XYZ file of C-alpha atoms in Angstrom:
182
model
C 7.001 8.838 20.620
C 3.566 10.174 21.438
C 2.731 11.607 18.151
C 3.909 8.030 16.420
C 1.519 6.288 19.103
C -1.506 8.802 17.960
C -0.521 7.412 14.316
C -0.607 4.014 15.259
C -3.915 4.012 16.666
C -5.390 5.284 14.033
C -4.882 2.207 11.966
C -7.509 -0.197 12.627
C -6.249 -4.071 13.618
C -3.965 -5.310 10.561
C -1.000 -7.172 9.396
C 0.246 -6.564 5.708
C -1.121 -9.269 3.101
C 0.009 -10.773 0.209
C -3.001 -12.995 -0.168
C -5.663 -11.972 -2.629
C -9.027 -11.728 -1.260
C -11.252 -15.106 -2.649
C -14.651 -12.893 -3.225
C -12.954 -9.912 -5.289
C -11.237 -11.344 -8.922
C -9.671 -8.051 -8.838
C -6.964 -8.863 -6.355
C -5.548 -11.675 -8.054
C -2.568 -10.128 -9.328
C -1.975 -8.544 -5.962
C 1.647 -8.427 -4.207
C 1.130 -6.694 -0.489
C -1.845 -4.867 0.944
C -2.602 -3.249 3.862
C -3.925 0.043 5.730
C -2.176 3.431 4.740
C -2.932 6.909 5.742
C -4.056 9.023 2.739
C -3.648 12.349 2.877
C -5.990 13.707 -0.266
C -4.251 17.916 0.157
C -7.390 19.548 -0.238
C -9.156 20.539 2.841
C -6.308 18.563 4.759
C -8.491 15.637 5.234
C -7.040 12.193 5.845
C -8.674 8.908 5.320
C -7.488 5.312 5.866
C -7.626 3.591 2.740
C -7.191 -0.287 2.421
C -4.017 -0.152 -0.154
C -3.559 -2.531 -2.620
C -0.180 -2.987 -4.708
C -0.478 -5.147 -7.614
C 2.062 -6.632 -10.081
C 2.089 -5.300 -13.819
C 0.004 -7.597 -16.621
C 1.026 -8.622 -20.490
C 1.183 -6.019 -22.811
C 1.340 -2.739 -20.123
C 3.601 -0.257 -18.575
C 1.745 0.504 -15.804
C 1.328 -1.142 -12.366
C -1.829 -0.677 -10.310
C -1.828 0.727 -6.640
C -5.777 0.632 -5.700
C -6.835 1.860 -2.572
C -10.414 0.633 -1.597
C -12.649 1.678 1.875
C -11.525 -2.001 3.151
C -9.916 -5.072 3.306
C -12.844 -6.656 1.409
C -11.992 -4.687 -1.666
C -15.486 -4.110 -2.377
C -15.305 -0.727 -2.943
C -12.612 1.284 -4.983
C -11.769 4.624 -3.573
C -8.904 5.753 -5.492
C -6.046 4.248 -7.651
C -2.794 5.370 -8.883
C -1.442 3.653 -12.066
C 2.640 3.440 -11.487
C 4.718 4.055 -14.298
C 8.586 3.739 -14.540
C 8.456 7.391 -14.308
C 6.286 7.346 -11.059
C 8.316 9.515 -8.460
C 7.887 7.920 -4.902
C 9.970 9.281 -1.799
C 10.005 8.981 1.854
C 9.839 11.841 4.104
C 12.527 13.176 6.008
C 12.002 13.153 9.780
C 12.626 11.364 12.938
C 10.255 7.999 13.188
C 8.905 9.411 10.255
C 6.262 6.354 8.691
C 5.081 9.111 5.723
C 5.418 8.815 2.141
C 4.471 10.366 -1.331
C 3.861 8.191 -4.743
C 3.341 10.798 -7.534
C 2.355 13.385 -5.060
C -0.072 11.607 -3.358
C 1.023 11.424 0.397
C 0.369 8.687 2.514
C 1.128 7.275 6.152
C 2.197 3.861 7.089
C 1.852 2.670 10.557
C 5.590 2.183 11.085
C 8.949 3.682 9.891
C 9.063 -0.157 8.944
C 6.037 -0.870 6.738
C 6.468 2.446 5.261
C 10.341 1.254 4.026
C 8.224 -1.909 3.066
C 5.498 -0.032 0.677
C 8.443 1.662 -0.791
C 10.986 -1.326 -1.753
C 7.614 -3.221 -2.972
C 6.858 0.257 -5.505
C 10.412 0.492 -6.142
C 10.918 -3.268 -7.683
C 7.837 -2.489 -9.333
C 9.344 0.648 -10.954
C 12.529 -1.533 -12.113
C 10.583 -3.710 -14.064
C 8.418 -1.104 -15.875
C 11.319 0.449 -16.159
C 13.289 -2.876 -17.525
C 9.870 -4.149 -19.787
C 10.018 -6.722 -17.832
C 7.150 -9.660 -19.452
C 4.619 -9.649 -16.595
C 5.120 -12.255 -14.155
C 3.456 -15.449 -14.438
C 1.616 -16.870 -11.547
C 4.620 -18.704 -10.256
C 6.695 -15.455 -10.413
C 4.076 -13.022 -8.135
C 3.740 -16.503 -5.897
C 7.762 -16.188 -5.578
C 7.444 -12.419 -5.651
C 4.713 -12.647 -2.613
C 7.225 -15.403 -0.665
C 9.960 -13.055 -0.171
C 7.259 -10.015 1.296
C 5.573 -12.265 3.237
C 9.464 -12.922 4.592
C 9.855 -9.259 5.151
C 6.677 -8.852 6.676
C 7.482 -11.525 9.448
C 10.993 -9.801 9.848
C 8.872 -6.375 10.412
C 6.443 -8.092 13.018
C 8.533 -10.053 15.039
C 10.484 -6.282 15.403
C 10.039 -3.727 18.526
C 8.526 -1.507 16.236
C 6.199 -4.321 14.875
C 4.106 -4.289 17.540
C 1.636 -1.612 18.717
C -1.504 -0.743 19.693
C -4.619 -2.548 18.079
C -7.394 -0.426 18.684
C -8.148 2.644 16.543
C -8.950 5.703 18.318
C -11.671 7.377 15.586
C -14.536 5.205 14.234
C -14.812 5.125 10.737
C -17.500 7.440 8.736
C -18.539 7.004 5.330
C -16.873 9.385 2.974
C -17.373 10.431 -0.755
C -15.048 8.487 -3.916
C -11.975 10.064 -4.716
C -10.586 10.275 -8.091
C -8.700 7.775 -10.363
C -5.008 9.361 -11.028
C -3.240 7.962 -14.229
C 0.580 9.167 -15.207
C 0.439 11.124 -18.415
């Protein structure tokens, strides 16, 4: 329990979006958001990112997952382009909120929103998977509905609630590199 409530409050205040952000274009297409853990395996730094999982457009076979320094989306720190072939796995352990999407590892506040990241990346994989057209505005609004659903399941949940306040202050940090599936 203790080392889950360290976790915790190192998330600053938050709920999981589904709303694109009005002053960045770039999150139009976007299905959930929110803070993650990133673990980046050299020097065994971790950041929290602001991530960002967007639905696939016309004409590719890739689906972004952007990670930016906030929830302004102003700044791009890192993105992973999700194939059908993307491997992404939960970790095994007891209130365990860590993941890894083709090997990058990541932390989600709760056991919950970590199950959440993973059933949005999963769909996402069945339809790259499927060449699925790429959903029309009415689709990702649909698509957004039944998160947004989840996410109110998740919050009105024990686990759902925790503390607000992050424990570290944030610090500027360098740009991490752009990973694309070969």
């Amino acid at each position: 329990k203790g080392v889950h409530l360290v976790t915790q409050s190192l998330f600053p205040p938050f709920s999981v979006s589904c709303e694109p952000v009005c002053a960045a274009a770039v999150t139009a297409r976007r299905l959930m958001a929110g803070y993650l853990i990133s673990n980046s395996g050299k020097d065994e730094v971790v950041t929290v990112l602001y991530g960002e999982l967007s639905a696939h457009s016309r004409g590719s076979d890739t689906a972004r997952l952007a990670f930016y320094e906030n929830e302004r989306c102003q700044k791009l720190a890192m993105e992973i382009w999700l194939a059908a072939s993307s491997s992404c796995c939960e970790k095994i352990g007891v209130n365990c909120s860590c993941f890894n999407v083709d090997g990058h590892e990541f932390s989600a506040r709760t056991v919950a929103e970590r199950k959440l990241w993973l059933r949005a990346i999963s769909n996402i994989k069945v339809k790259l998977h499927s060449e699925a057209p790429a959903p029309s505005r009415e689709d990702i609004a649909h698509y957004r509905k039944e998160i947004e659903e989840q996410i109110r399941i998740l919050e009105s949940s024990v686990e759902g609630r925790g503390p607000v306040d992050a424990l570290l202050q944030r610090i500027q940090r360098l740009p991490m590199a752009c990973y694309k599936p070969r």
